[in-house]
Coordinates of C-alpha atoms in Angstrom, one line a residue:
X1 CA 14.8 30.4 4.1
X2 CA 14.1 28.6 8.0
X3 CA 13.8 24.8 5.7
X4 CA 17.1 24.6 3.8
X5 CA 18.6 25.0 7.6
X6 CA 16.3 22.8 9.1
X7 CA 17.6 20.1 7.0
X8 CA 21.4 21.3 6.8
X9 CA 21.0 20.6 10.5
X10 CA 19.5 17.7 10.5
X11 CA 22.0 15.7 8.1
X12 CA 25.0 17.4 10.6
X13 CA 23.3 15.8 12.9
X14 CA 23.7 12.1 10.6
X15 CA 26.3 10.6 8.9
X16 CA 24.8 7.6 7.9
X17 CA 22.9 10.1 5.6
X18 CA 25.1 10.2 1.4
X19 CA 23.0 11.2 -0.7
X20 CA 19.6 12.8 -0.7
X21 CA 17.8 15.4 1.9
X22 CA 14.5 15.9 1.3
X23 CA 12.2 18.9 3.2
X24 CA 10.0 15.3 4.7
X25 CA 13.8 14.7 6.4
X26 CA 14.0 11.7 4.8
X27 CA 17.4 10.0 2.4
X28 CA 16.8 9.1 -0.6
X29 CA 19.2 7.2 -2.3
X30 CA 19.1 5.6 -6.0
X31 CA 18.3 1.7 -6.3
X32 CA 21.3 -0.1 -7.9
X33 CA 21.0 -2.1 -10.7
X34 CA 22.8 -4.3 -12.9
X35 CA 24.4 -2.3 -16.4
X36 CA 25.0 -5.6 -18.5
X37 CA 21.7 -6.9 -17.6
X38 CA 20.0 -3.5 -18.7
X39 CA 21.9 -3.1 -21.8
X40 CA 21.1 -7.4 -22.8
X41 CA 17.1 -6.4 -22.0
X42 CA 17.5 -2.6 -24.0
X43 CA 19.2 -5.1 -27.5
X44 CA 17.6 -8.6 -27.1
X45 CA 13.6 -7.1 -27.0
X46 CA 13.8 -4.1 -28.0
X47 CA 12.6 -1.6 -24.7
X48 CA 13.1 1.8 -23.5
X49 CA 16.2 1.7 -22.1
X50 CA 14.4 3.0 -19.1
X51 CA 12.2 0.6 -19.0
X52 CA 15.0 -2.2 -19.5
X53 CA 16.6 -0.5 -16.5
X54 CA 13.3 -0.8 -14.3
X55 CA 13.4 -4.3 -15.7
X56 CA 17.2 -4.6 -14.0
X57 CA 16.0 -3.2 -10.8
X58 CA 13.4 -5.8 -10.5
X59 CA 16.0 -8.4 -11.6
X60 CA 13.5 -9.8 -15.2
X61 CA 16.1 -11.5 -16.6
X62 CA 15.7 -12.6 -20.6
X63 CA 14.8 -15.3 -20.5
X64 CA 11.9 -14.4 -17.6
X65 CA 10.5 -12.0 -19.8
X66 CA 7.6 -13.2 -21.8
X67 CA 6.6 -14.5 -17.8
X68 CA 7.0 -10.9 -16.7
X69 CA 4.9 -8.7 -19.5
X70 CA 2.2 -11.4 -20.4
X71 CA 2.4 -14.0 -17.6
X72 CA -0.8 -16.6 -18.4
X73 CA -2.2 -18.8 -15.7
X74 CA -2.2 -22.3 -17.7
X75 CA 2.3 -21.9 -17.6
X76 CA 2.7 -20.9 -14.3
X77 CA 0.1 -22.8 -11.7
X78 CA 1.3 -24.4 -9.8
X79 CA -0.4 -28.0 -8.9
X80 CA -2.7 -27.1 -6.1
X81 CA -1.2 -30.5 -4.0
X82 CA 1.8 -29.1 -3.9
X83 CA 0.1 -26.8 -1.2
X84 CA 0.4 -29.4 2.7
X85 CA -3.0 -30.9 3.4
X86 CA -5.4 -29.7 0.3
X87 CA -4.9 -33.1 -1.4
X88 CA -6.8 -34.4 1.7
X89 CA -9.1 -31.0 2.4
X90 CA -10.7 -32.1 -1.1
X91 CA -11.5 -35.8 -0.5
X92 CA -13.2 -34.4 2.7
X93 CA -15.3 -31.7 0.4
X94 CA -15.8 -33.3 -2.6
X95 CA -17.7 -36.5 -0.5
X96 CA -19.4 -34.0 1.3
X97 CA -20.6 -32.5 -2.7
X98 CA -20.9 -36.0 -3.9
X99 CA -24.1 -37.1 -1.4
X100 CA -25.3 -33.3 -1.6
X101 CA -24.6 -32.3 2.0
X102 CA -24.6 -29.3 3.2
X103 CA -21.2 -26.8 3.5
X104 CA -21.0 -23.7 6.2
X105 CA -18.2 -21.5 5.4
X106 CA -17.1 -18.8 7.8
X107 CA -15.3 -15.7 6.4
X108 CA -12.8 -12.8 7.2
X109 CA -14.9 -9.8 7.7
X110 CA -12.0 -7.2 5.3
X111 CA -11.6 -8.1 1.5
X112 CA -9.9 -10.9 1.2
X113 CA -12.3 -12.6 4.0
X114 CA -14.9 -11.8 1.4
X115 CA -13.3 -12.6 -1.9
X116 CA -12.9 -15.7 -0.9
X117 CA -16.0 -16.3 1.1
X118 CA -18.2 -15.7 -2.6
X119 CA -15.3 -17.6 -4.4
X120 CA -16.5 -20.5 -2.6
X121 CA -20.2 -19.8 -2.6
X122 CA -20.4 -18.9 -6.2
X123 CA -18.3 -21.8 -6.5
X124 CA -21.1 -24.1 -4.4
X125 CA -23.6 -22.8 -6.5
X126 CA -22.7 -23.2 -10.3
X127 CA -22.7 -27.1 -9.3
X128 CA -26.6 -27.4 -6.8
X129 CA -24.4 -27.7 -3.1
X130 CA -26.1 -25.8 -0.6
X131 CA -24.0 -24.1 1.8
X132 CA -24.1 -20.8 4.4
X133 CA -22.2 -18.4 4.9
X134 CA -21.1 -16.3 8.0
X135 CA -18.8 -13.1 8.3
X136 CA -18.6 -12.0 11.8
X137 CA -19.5 -8.4 13.1
X138 CA -15.9 -6.6 12.5
X139 CA -16.9 -4.7 16.4
X140 CA -19.2 -6.8 18.6
X141 CA -17.4 -10.6 17.4
X142 CA -13.8 -8.9 15.9
X143 CA -11.2 -11.3 13.7
X144 CA -11.5 -15.2 13.6
X145 CA -13.6 -17.8 14.8
X146 CA -16.9 -17.5 17.1
X147 CA -18.2 -20.9 19.0
X148 CA -21.3 -18.8 18.7
X149 CA -21.4 -18.7 14.9
X150 CA -19.5 -22.1 14.4
X151 CA -23.4 -23.2 16.8
X152 CA -25.3 -21.1 13.9
X153 CA -23.8 -22.7 11.1
X154 CA -24.0 -26.1 12.9
X155 CA -28.1 -25.4 13.8
X156 CA -28.2 -24.9 9.3
X157 CA -27.8 -27.9 9.0
X158 CA -24.5 -26.9 7.4
X159 CA -21.6 -31.2 7.7
X160 CA -18.6 -29.1 7.6
X161 CA -17.6 -26.1 8.1
X162 CA -14.9 -23.8 6.0
X163 CA -12.7 -20.6 7.6
X164 CA -11.8 -18.6 4.7
X165 CA -8.8 -15.8 5.3
X166 CA -8.9 -16.7 9.6
X167 CA -8.5 -20.2 12.0
X168 CA -4.8 -20.9 11.9
X169 CA -4.9 -20.1 15.4
X170 CA -8.3 -21.0 16.4
X171 CA -7.8 -23.7 18.8
X172 CA -11.1 -23.5 21.4
X173 CA -13.8 -22.3 18.7
X174 CA -12.6 -26.1 16.3
X175 CA -12.5 -28.0 19.9
X176 CA -15.7 -26.8 20.2
X177 CA -16.5 -27.5 16.5
X178 CA -14.9 -31.3 16.5
X179 CA -17.4 -32.0 20.2
X180 CA -20.5 -31.4 17.8
X181 CA -19.2 -33.9 14.9
X182 CA -18.2 -31.2 12.7
X183 CA -15.3 -30.9 11.3
X184 CA -13.5 -27.7 10.0
X185 CA -11.4 -27.3 7.2
X186 CA -8.9 -24.1 7.4
X187 CA -8.6 -22.3 4.5
X188 CA -5.6 -19.3 4.8
X189 CA -2.4 -17.6 4.8
X190 CA -1.7 -16.2 8.7
X191 CA 0.8 -17.3 9.7
X192 CA 1.1 -20.2 11.9
X193 CA 1.8 -19.6 16.5
X194 CA 2.1 -21.9 18.6
X195 CA 1.1 -25.3 17.1
X196 CA -2.3 -26.0 15.0
X197 CA -5.9 -26.6 16.3
X198 CA -7.7 -30.0 15.3
X199 CA -8.7 -29.3 12.1
X200 CA -10.0 -31.4 9.8
X201 CA -7.0 -29.8 7.4
X202 CA -5.5 -26.6 7.0
X203 CA -4.7 -25.5 3.9
X204 CA -2.1 -22.5 4.7
X205 CA 1.2 -21.8 2.5
X206 CA 2.6 -20.2 5.6
X207 CA 2.2 -23.3 8.0
X208 CA 5.4 -24.5 9.2
X209 CA 5.0 -27.3 7.9
X210 CA 3.9 -26.1 4.7
X211 CA 6.5 -27.4 1.6
X212 CA 4.7 -25.1 -1.4
X213 CA 6.6 -21.6 -1.6
X214 CA 3.3 -20.2 -1.6
X215 CA 3.6 -18.2 1.0
X216 CA 2.8 -14.8 -0.7
X217 CA -0.7 -16.2 -1.7
X218 CA -3.0 -13.6 -0.2
X219 CA -6.7 -16.7 1.6
X220 CA -8.5 -15.9 -2.1
X221 CA -6.2 -17.2 -4.4
X222 CA -5.8 -20.4 -1.6
X223 CA -9.5 -20.7 -1.6
X224 CA -8.8 -20.3 -5.7
X225 CA -6.6 -23.2 -5.7
X226 CA -8.7 -25.4 -3.5
X227 CA -11.9 -24.7 -5.9
X228 CA -9.3 -26.2 -9.2
X229 CA -8.8 -29.1 -6.5
X230 CA -11.9 -29.7 -5.8
X231 CA -13.0 -29.2 -9.6
X232 CA -10.3 -31.9 -10.5
X233 CA -11.1 -33.9 -8.8
X234 CA -15.1 -33.8 -9.1
X235 CA -13.8 -33.8 -12.7
X236 CA -12.5 -37.9 -12.2
X237 CA -15.7 -38.3 -10.6
X238 CA -17.8 -37.7 -14.1
X239 CA -19.8 -35.7 -10.8
X240 CA -20.3 -33.3 -13.6
X241 CA -22.6 -34.1 -16.8
X242 CA -21.7 -32.0 -18.9
X243 CA -18.9 -29.2 -19.1
X244 CA -18.0 -28.0 -15.6
X245 CA -17.3 -24.6 -14.2
X246 CA -15.2 -22.1 -15.8
X247 CA -12.5 -21.4 -12.9
X248 CA -11.1 -18.6 -15.5
X249 CA -14.2 -16.3 -14.4
X250 CA -13.4 -16.4 -10.5
X251 CA -9.7 -14.2 -11.5
X252 CA -11.5 -10.7 -11.0
X253 CA -12.1 -12.1 -7.1
X254 CA -8.6 -13.2 -6.9
X255 CA -7.1 -9.8 -7.8
X256 CA -9.4 -7.7 -5.8
X257 CA -7.8 -9.7 -2.8
X258 CA -4.7 -9.7 -3.9
X259 CA -4.1 -6.4 -4.4
X260 CA -6.6 -4.9 -1.0
X261 CA -4.6 -7.2 0.7
X262 CA -1.0 -6.0 -0.1
X263 CA 0.8 -9.1 -0.5
X264 CA 3.8 -9.3 -2.3
X265 CA 3.3 -9.1 -6.4
X266 CA 5.7 -12.2 -7.0
X267 CA 5.5 -14.3 -9.8
X268 CA 2.1 -16.3 -9.4
X269 CA 0.6 -13.2 -7.4
X270 CA 1.8 -10.7 -10.6
X271 CA -0.4 -14.0 -13.4
X272 CA -3.6 -14.0 -11.0
X273 CA -4.0 -9.2 -10.8
X274 CA -2.1 -9.5 -14.8
X275 CA -4.8 -11.9 -16.1
X276 CA -7.7 -11.1 -13.2
X277 CA -7.9 -7.1 -14.4
X278 CA -9.3 -9.0 -17.9
X279 CA -11.8 -10.8 -16.6
X280 CA -13.0 -7.6 -14.2
X281 CA -13.2 -5.0 -17.1
X282 CA -16.0 -8.1 -18.6
X283 CA -16.9 -9.4 -15.0
X284 CA -20.6 -10.8 -15.1
X285 CA -20.3 -10.2 -11.8
X286 CA -23.2 -7.6 -10.8
X287 CA -22.2 -6.5 -7.9
X288 CA -19.1 -5.1 -9.3
X289 CA -20.2 -3.2 -12.7
X290 CA -23.0 -1.8 -9.4
X291 CA -20.3 -0.5 -7.8
X292 CA -18.3 0.8 -10.9
X293 CA -21.7 2.8 -12.0
X294 CA -22.0 3.4 -8.2
X295 CA -18.0 5.3 -8.0
X296 CA -18.6 6.3 -11.7
X297 CA -15.9 4.7 -13.4
X298 CA -15.7 4.9 -16.9
X299 CA -12.6 4.1 -17.2
X300 CA -10.8 0.7 -18.1
X301 CA -9.9 -1.3 -14.6
X302 CA -6.3 -1.2 -13.9
X303 CA -4.7 -1.9 -9.8
X304 CA -5.3 1.5 -8.8
X305 CA -9.0 0.9 -8.7
X306 CA -9.1 -2.6 -7.4
X307 CA -6.9 -0.9 -3.6
X308 CA -8.7 2.9 -3.6
X309 CA -12.0 2.6 -5.6
X310 CA -13.3 -1.3 -5.0
X311 CA -11.5 -2.2 -2.1
X312 CA -12.3 0.7 0.2
X313 CA -16.3 0.1 -0.4
X314 CA -15.3 -3.1 -0.3
X315 CA -14.4 -3.4 3.1
X316 CA -16.9 -0.2 4.3
X317 CA -19.8 -2.2 5.5
X318 CA -17.3 -4.4 7.7
X319 CA -16.5 -0.6 8.8
X320 CA -18.7 1.1 9.8
X321 CA -21.4 -2.0 11.3
X322 CA -22.1 -3.9 8.4
X323 CA -20.0 -6.9 7.7
X324 CA -21.3 -9.0 6.4
X325 CA -23.2 -6.5 3.8
X326 CA -20.0 -7.3 0.8
X327 CA -20.2 -10.4 0.1
X328 CA -23.9 -9.8 -0.2
X329 CA -23.6 -7.6 -3.1
X330 CA -21.0 -9.9 -5.0
X331 CA -22.8 -12.4 -4.6
X332 CA -26.5 -11.0 -6.1
X333 CA -27.7 -12.2 -8.4
X334 CA -30.2 -9.7 -8.8
X335 CA -29.2 -6.1 -10.5
X336 CA -31.6 -3.6 -8.8
X337 CA -31.2 -4.9 -5.3
X338 CA -27.1 -4.9 -6.0
X339 CA -27.9 -1.3 -7.3
X340 CA -28.7 -0.5 -3.7
X341 CA -26.0 -2.9 -2.1
X342 CA -24.1 -0.5 -3.9
X343 CA -25.5 2.7 -2.8
X344 CA -25.2 1.4 0.7
X345 CA -21.8 0.5 0.2
X346 CA -21.1 4.0 -1.0
X347 CA -22.5 6.2 1.9
X348 CA -20.9 3.7 3.9
X349 CA -17.7 4.9 2.7
X350 CA -18.0 7.7 2.8
X351 CA -19.0 8.0 6.6
X352 CA -15.6 5.8 7.3
X353 CA -13.9 8.3 5.2
X354 CA -14.9 11.1 8.3
X355 CA -14.6 9.2 10.9
X356 CA -10.8 8.4 9.1
X357 CA -9.9 12.0 9.1
X358 CA -11.1 12.4 12.6
X359 CA -8.6 9.2 14.4
X360 CA -5.8 9.8 11.7
X361 CA -5.5 13.8 12.6
X362 CA -5.7 12.5 16.3
X363 CA -2.9 9.7 16.2
X364 CA -0.6 12.0 13.8
X365 CA -0.6 14.1 17.5
X366 CA 0.9 10.9 19.0
X367 CA 3.4 9.9 17.5
X368 CA 7.2 10.1 19.0
X369 CA 9.6 11.9 16.9
X370 CA 11.8 9.0 18.2
X371 CA 10.4 5.7 17.9
X372 CA 11.0 3.1 15.5
X373 CA 7.6 1.5 15.8
X374 CA 4.8 3.8 16.0
X375 CA 2.0 2.1 18.4
X376 CA -1.5 4.7 19.1
X377 CA -4.2 4.7 21.4
X378 CA -7.1 6.3 23.0
X379 CA -10.6 5.0 23.9
X380 CA -12.1 7.8 21.1
X381 CA -11.4 6.4 18.2
X382 CA -13.6 3.5 15.9
X383 CA -12.3 0.3 15.3
X384 CA -13.7 0.1 11.9
X385 CA -10.7 2.8 11.0
X386 CA -7.7 1.9 12.9
X387 CA -6.7 -0.2 10.1
X388 CA -6.5 2.8 7.3
X389 CA -4.8 5.0 9.8
X390 CA -2.2 2.7 10.5
X391 CA -1.8 2.2 6.9
X392 CA -1.8 6.4 7.1
X393 CA 0.9 6.9 9.5
X394 CA 2.8 3.9 8.1
X395 CA 2.5 6.4 4.8
X396 CA 3.5 10.1 6.0
X397 CA 6.4 7.9 8.0
X398 CA 7.9 5.4 6.6
X399 CA 7.5 2.7 9.9
X400 CA 5.4 0.4 11.0
X401 CA 2.1 1.4 12.9
X402 CA 0.0 0.3 15.3
X403 CA -3.1 1.5 16.1
X404 CA -5.7 0.5 19.5
X405 CA -8.6 1.8 19.7
X406 CA -9.8 1.2 23.5
X407 CA -13.8 1.3 23.0
X408 CA -13.9 -2.1 25.2
X409 CA -12.4 -3.6 27.4
X410 CA -10.2 -6.0 25.4
X411 CA -9.6 -3.3 22.7
X412 CA -8.0 -4.0 19.4
X413 CA -5.5 -3.8 17.2
X414 CA -4.7 -2.5 14.1
X415 CA -0.9 -3.0 12.3
X416 CA 0.8 -2.0 9.0
X417 CA 4.0 -2.8 8.2
X418 CA 7.3 -1.7 5.8
X419 CA 9.2 -3.9 3.1
X420 CA 12.1 -4.8 6.2
X421 CA 9.9 -5.4 8.8
X422 CA 7.5 -8.5 9.7
X423 CA 4.9 -7.4 11.2
X424 CA 3.1 -11.4 11.4
X425 CA 6.5 -12.1 13.3
X426 CA 5.1 -9.0 16.1
X427 CA 2.0 -10.7 16.7
X428 CA 2.8 -14.1 16.8
X429 CA 6.0 -13.3 19.4
X430 CA 3.5 -11.4 21.9
X431 CA 0.5 -13.8 21.3
X432 CA 2.6 -16.0 23.0
X433 CA 4.3 -14.3 26.0
X434 CA 0.5 -13.9 27.1
X435 CA 0.5 -10.5 26.1
X436 CA -2.8 -10.5 23.0
X437 CA -5.7 -12.0 23.8
X438 CA -5.4 -13.1 20.1
X439 CA -4.3 -12.4 16.3
X440 CA -2.8 -13.4 13.8
X441 CA -1.3 -11.6 10.9
X442 CA 1.1 -11.9 7.4
X443 CA 3.9 -9.6 7.1
X444 CA 2.7 -6.4 5.9
X445 CA -0.3 -6.7 8.1
X446 CA -2.4 -7.8 10.7
X447 CA -4.9 -7.1 14.0
X448 CA -5.0 -8.4 17.5
X449 CA -7.3 -8.3 20.7
X450 CA -5.5 -7.1 23.6
X451 CA -6.7 -6.8 27.6
X452 CA -6.8 -3.1 28.3
X453 CA -4.7 -2.9 31.0
X454 CA -2.2 -5.4 29.1
X455 CA -1.6 -2.2 26.3
X456 CA 1.7 -0.4 28.6
X457 CA 3.3 -4.0 28.8
X458 CA 2.9 -4.6 25.2
X459 CA 4.7 -0.9 24.4
X460 CA 7.5 -2.3 26.5
X461 CA 7.6 -5.1 24.8
X462 CA 7.6 -3.6 21.5
X463 CA 10.6 -0.9 22.5
X464 CA 12.5 -4.1 24.6
X465 CA 12.7 -6.5 21.0
X466 CA 11.4 -4.4 18.4
X467 CA 12.1 -0.7 18.3
X468 CA 16.0 -0.3 19.4
X469 CA 17.3 -2.9 17.4
X470 CA 15.3 -1.2 13.7
X471 CA 17.5 0.1 11.5
X472 CA 17.6 3.8 10.6
X473 CA 15.3 4.2 7.2
X474 CA 16.6 4.8 3.8
X475 CA 14.1 5.5 0.5
X476 CA 15.1 4.8 -2.2
X477 CA 14.4 6.3 -6.4
X478 CA 14.3 3.5 -9.1
X479 CA 16.4 6.4 -11.8
X480 CA 17.1 9.8 -12.4
X481 CA 14.9 11.5 -15.4
X482 CA 14.0 15.0 -17.0
X483 CA 10.8 16.9 -16.9
X484 CA 11.4 17.0 -21.1
X485 CA 11.6 13.1 -21.8
X486 CA 8.0 12.5 -19.6
X487 CA 4.7 12.5 -21.6
X488 CA 2.2 10.2 -22.4
X489 CA 4.4 7.7 -24.3
X490 CA 7.2 7.4 -21.8
X491 CA 3.7 6.4 -20.0
X492 CA 3.1 4.3 -21.2
X493 CA 6.2 2.3 -22.0
X494 CA 6.9 3.0 -18.0
X495 CA 2.5 1.0 -17.3
X496 CA 4.0 -2.4 -19.3
X497 CA 5.4 -3.4 -15.9
X498 CA 2.2 -3.0 -13.9
X499 CA 0.8 -4.0 -12.1
X500 CA 2.2 -2.6 -9.1
X501 CA 2.9 -2.9 -5.5
X502 CA 4.8 -5.0 -3.2
X503 CA 8.0 -6.8 -4.7
X504 CA 6.6 -4.1 -7.9
X505 CA 6.5 -0.5 -6.4
X506 CA 4.8 1.5 -8.8
X507 CA 8.6 3.0 -10.4
X508 CA 9.3 6.6 -8.1
X509 CA 11.7 8.2 -10.3
X510 CA 14.8 11.9 -9.5
X511 CA 13.7 15.0 -11.3
X512 CA 16.1 17.4 -10.5
X513 CA 16.2 21.5 -11.6
X514 CA 12.2 22.1 -11.6
X515 CA 11.0 25.7 -11.1
X516 CA 7.8 26.4 -9.3
X517 CA 5.3 27.8 -10.9
X518 CA 2.0 28.1 -8.9
X519 CA 0.1 25.9 -6.6
X520 CA -3.6 25.7 -5.4
X521 CA -5.0 23.9 -2.6
X522 CA -7.4 21.0 -3.9
X523 CA -9.9 19.6 -2.2
X524 CA -9.6 19.3 1.6
X525 CA -5.5 18.4 1.7
X526 CA -4.1 18.4 -1.4
X527 CA -1.4 20.7 -3.2
X528 CA -1.4 21.2 -7.2
X529 CA 1.7 22.6 -8.4
X530 CA 2.9 23.4 -11.8
X531 CA 6.1 23.4 -12.2
X532 CA 8.6 24.1 -15.8
X533 CA 12.2 23.6 -16.2
X534 CA 14.8 25.5 -17.8
X535 CA 13.9 24.9 -21.2
X536 CA 10.5 26.0 -21.1
X537 CA 9.4 22.5 -20.3
X538 CA 6.2 22.2 -18.6
X539 CA 3.6 19.8 -16.5
X540 CA 1.8 19.0 -13.5
X541 CA 2.6 17.9 -10.8
X542 CA -0.1 16.5 -7.6
X543 CA 1.3 16.2 -3.7
X544 CA -1.2 14.3 -1.6
X545 CA -1.8 15.1 1.7
X546 CA 0.5 16.9 1.8
X547 CA -1.2 20.6 2.6
X548 CA 0.0 19.6 6.2
X549 CA 3.8 18.3 5.7
X550 CA 6.6 19.7 5.5
X551 CA 6.1 19.0 1.4
X552 CA 4.1 22.4 1.7
X553 CA 6.4 24.8 2.8
X554 CA 8.1 25.0 0.2
X555 CA 5.4 26.8 -1.2
X556 CA 5.3 29.0 2.1
X557 CA 9.3 29.3 1.1
X558 CA 11.0 31.2 -1.1
X559 CA 12.4 28.7 -2.9
X560 CA 11.3 28.1 -6.3
X561 CA 14.0 25.8 -7.7
X562 CA 13.7 21.8 -6.6
X563 CA 14.2 18.8 -7.4
X564 CA 11.2 15.8 -6.8
X565 CA 10.7 12.5 -5.9
X566 CA 7.7 11.4 -7.8
X567 CA 5.7 8.4 -10.1
X568 CA 4.1 9.7 -12.9
X569 CA 0.8 8.8 -13.6
X570 CA -1.8 9.7 -16.3
X571 CA -5.1 12.0 -15.6
X572 CA -8.0 11.5 -18.3
X573 CA -11.1 14.0 -18.2
X574 CA -12.5 15.1 -21.1
X575 CA -11.7 12.8 -22.9
X576 CA -8.1 13.7 -22.5
X577 CA -5.6 12.3 -22.0
X578 CA -1.9 14.4 -20.3
X579 CA 0.8 12.6 -18.6
X580 CA 1.2 14.4 -14.4
X581 CA 3.0 13.6 -12.0
X582 CA 2.6 12.1 -8.3
X583 CA 4.7 13.7 -5.7
X584 CA 6.1 11.9 -3.3
X585 CA 9.0 13.8 -1.1
X586 CA 10.7 17.3 -2.5
X587 CA 14.4 17.8 -2.4
X588 CA 15.7 21.0 -2.2
X589 CA 18.7 22.1 -4.0

């Protein structure tokens, strides 16, 4: 009963706790919902009561219900011209296309930058325009444009350079290009710092003077708006002798980037993902097809596959030493070559997992119990995995996390955040007061470079400015349900709310009075369990990465009856589909 006593002690120390305290010592509260709206949705649209409740929690009103369940691009896509500098950028790009000039593309090395690069390259290839693309080496060159890369693109006769998913804070590099009489157009979504570089145009919904209200777009989505605008202008100019490219076919890449960059799934982003998944499941992209074949995915692709199967492999090349491999794969038109590259990325991903596991284990040991923002650093850590480790720390401790690799005098840091903390603002403030060398980000994630001798000052800055000001974190579940109500039909009712992500999280449920019948370790670090209620209804559940955390303590204790905080998933095996629980936390009665 040691764990139960520890929870009681924790609760007595923290009088703020109003509800359920878990084995992870987290407070869980039920989300508030509008009961009147819930009843109205249920009656008007003949919905499952739990679906109506989930919709009311998400503040989906009757007039928006169709756009939520079946969002269509033609109904919801705003005019690209609402983005500041879009028309200026479009006129310049179209002018060069009409003159058949070569276009240079500099893209970031993550999934968002890679897909942005591929979208623009595919489009230029379709309309017969020559281009060169450059994706920097994550370890050697770091984030954002660099003069050497710009020089290479200029040497290859590029008449303009577009920076994708970067460039908003690249003053020196853009000035260099201007001195060479090369205009730069920035296509980005990262926050503006202290002013803007002297680019020809900056298309970025997170610029301070942008009024588009599209600040949640990832860079691939901004790039998609650019090609829509360019395509429209080319049509008006009579450029196309027959049909123009079908831009809907690019939505598979927009969906991939939207999920992997963890941007908020507002109405337009949710539309991109929902419709992009339809495109992806019929995709003609040889790179994506080869990658799915390599990973042996046999089912329809959903948001899980984007975030956990495809995205990590596209990223793996950059993390482990070949930043442009993902883009080359997605641009490939040769099936045999695409297969080889897909296999190489899968191998890189396996290597990444091994390195990541080691770094994560060391980083967890460095986390201090009372720090509101985690910031850990080591000279032993491979900078290619620090972003994933930051994500793991945030997931485990429910706190913003910063992980720094000290492998060089100029160290690399990667950050991940939670819903109520703006990581991009932290990076920009540290950049503006001279603690960081370079950096950028958005609300949920970011990266930076910092001199080794300034890490201590950076940690003090975090303490003074942020850690002391943050409130205690409460976690929320959507609704209480009975174990007996969970079946395949219930899963598909809840799945109507997909795709899930920030702004529309996968629903979490409280299930009371569950009896643990048995458990076993699966994989290296997961717990597979079987639960029953008092009526003998049984269900399997899995707790990922639970062997080394507090959830595993209930297995070793004499406690058999617990309450579960979980989401529901469908396990497909040998043509059989069974609903299971994905356990996030456990509450002892």
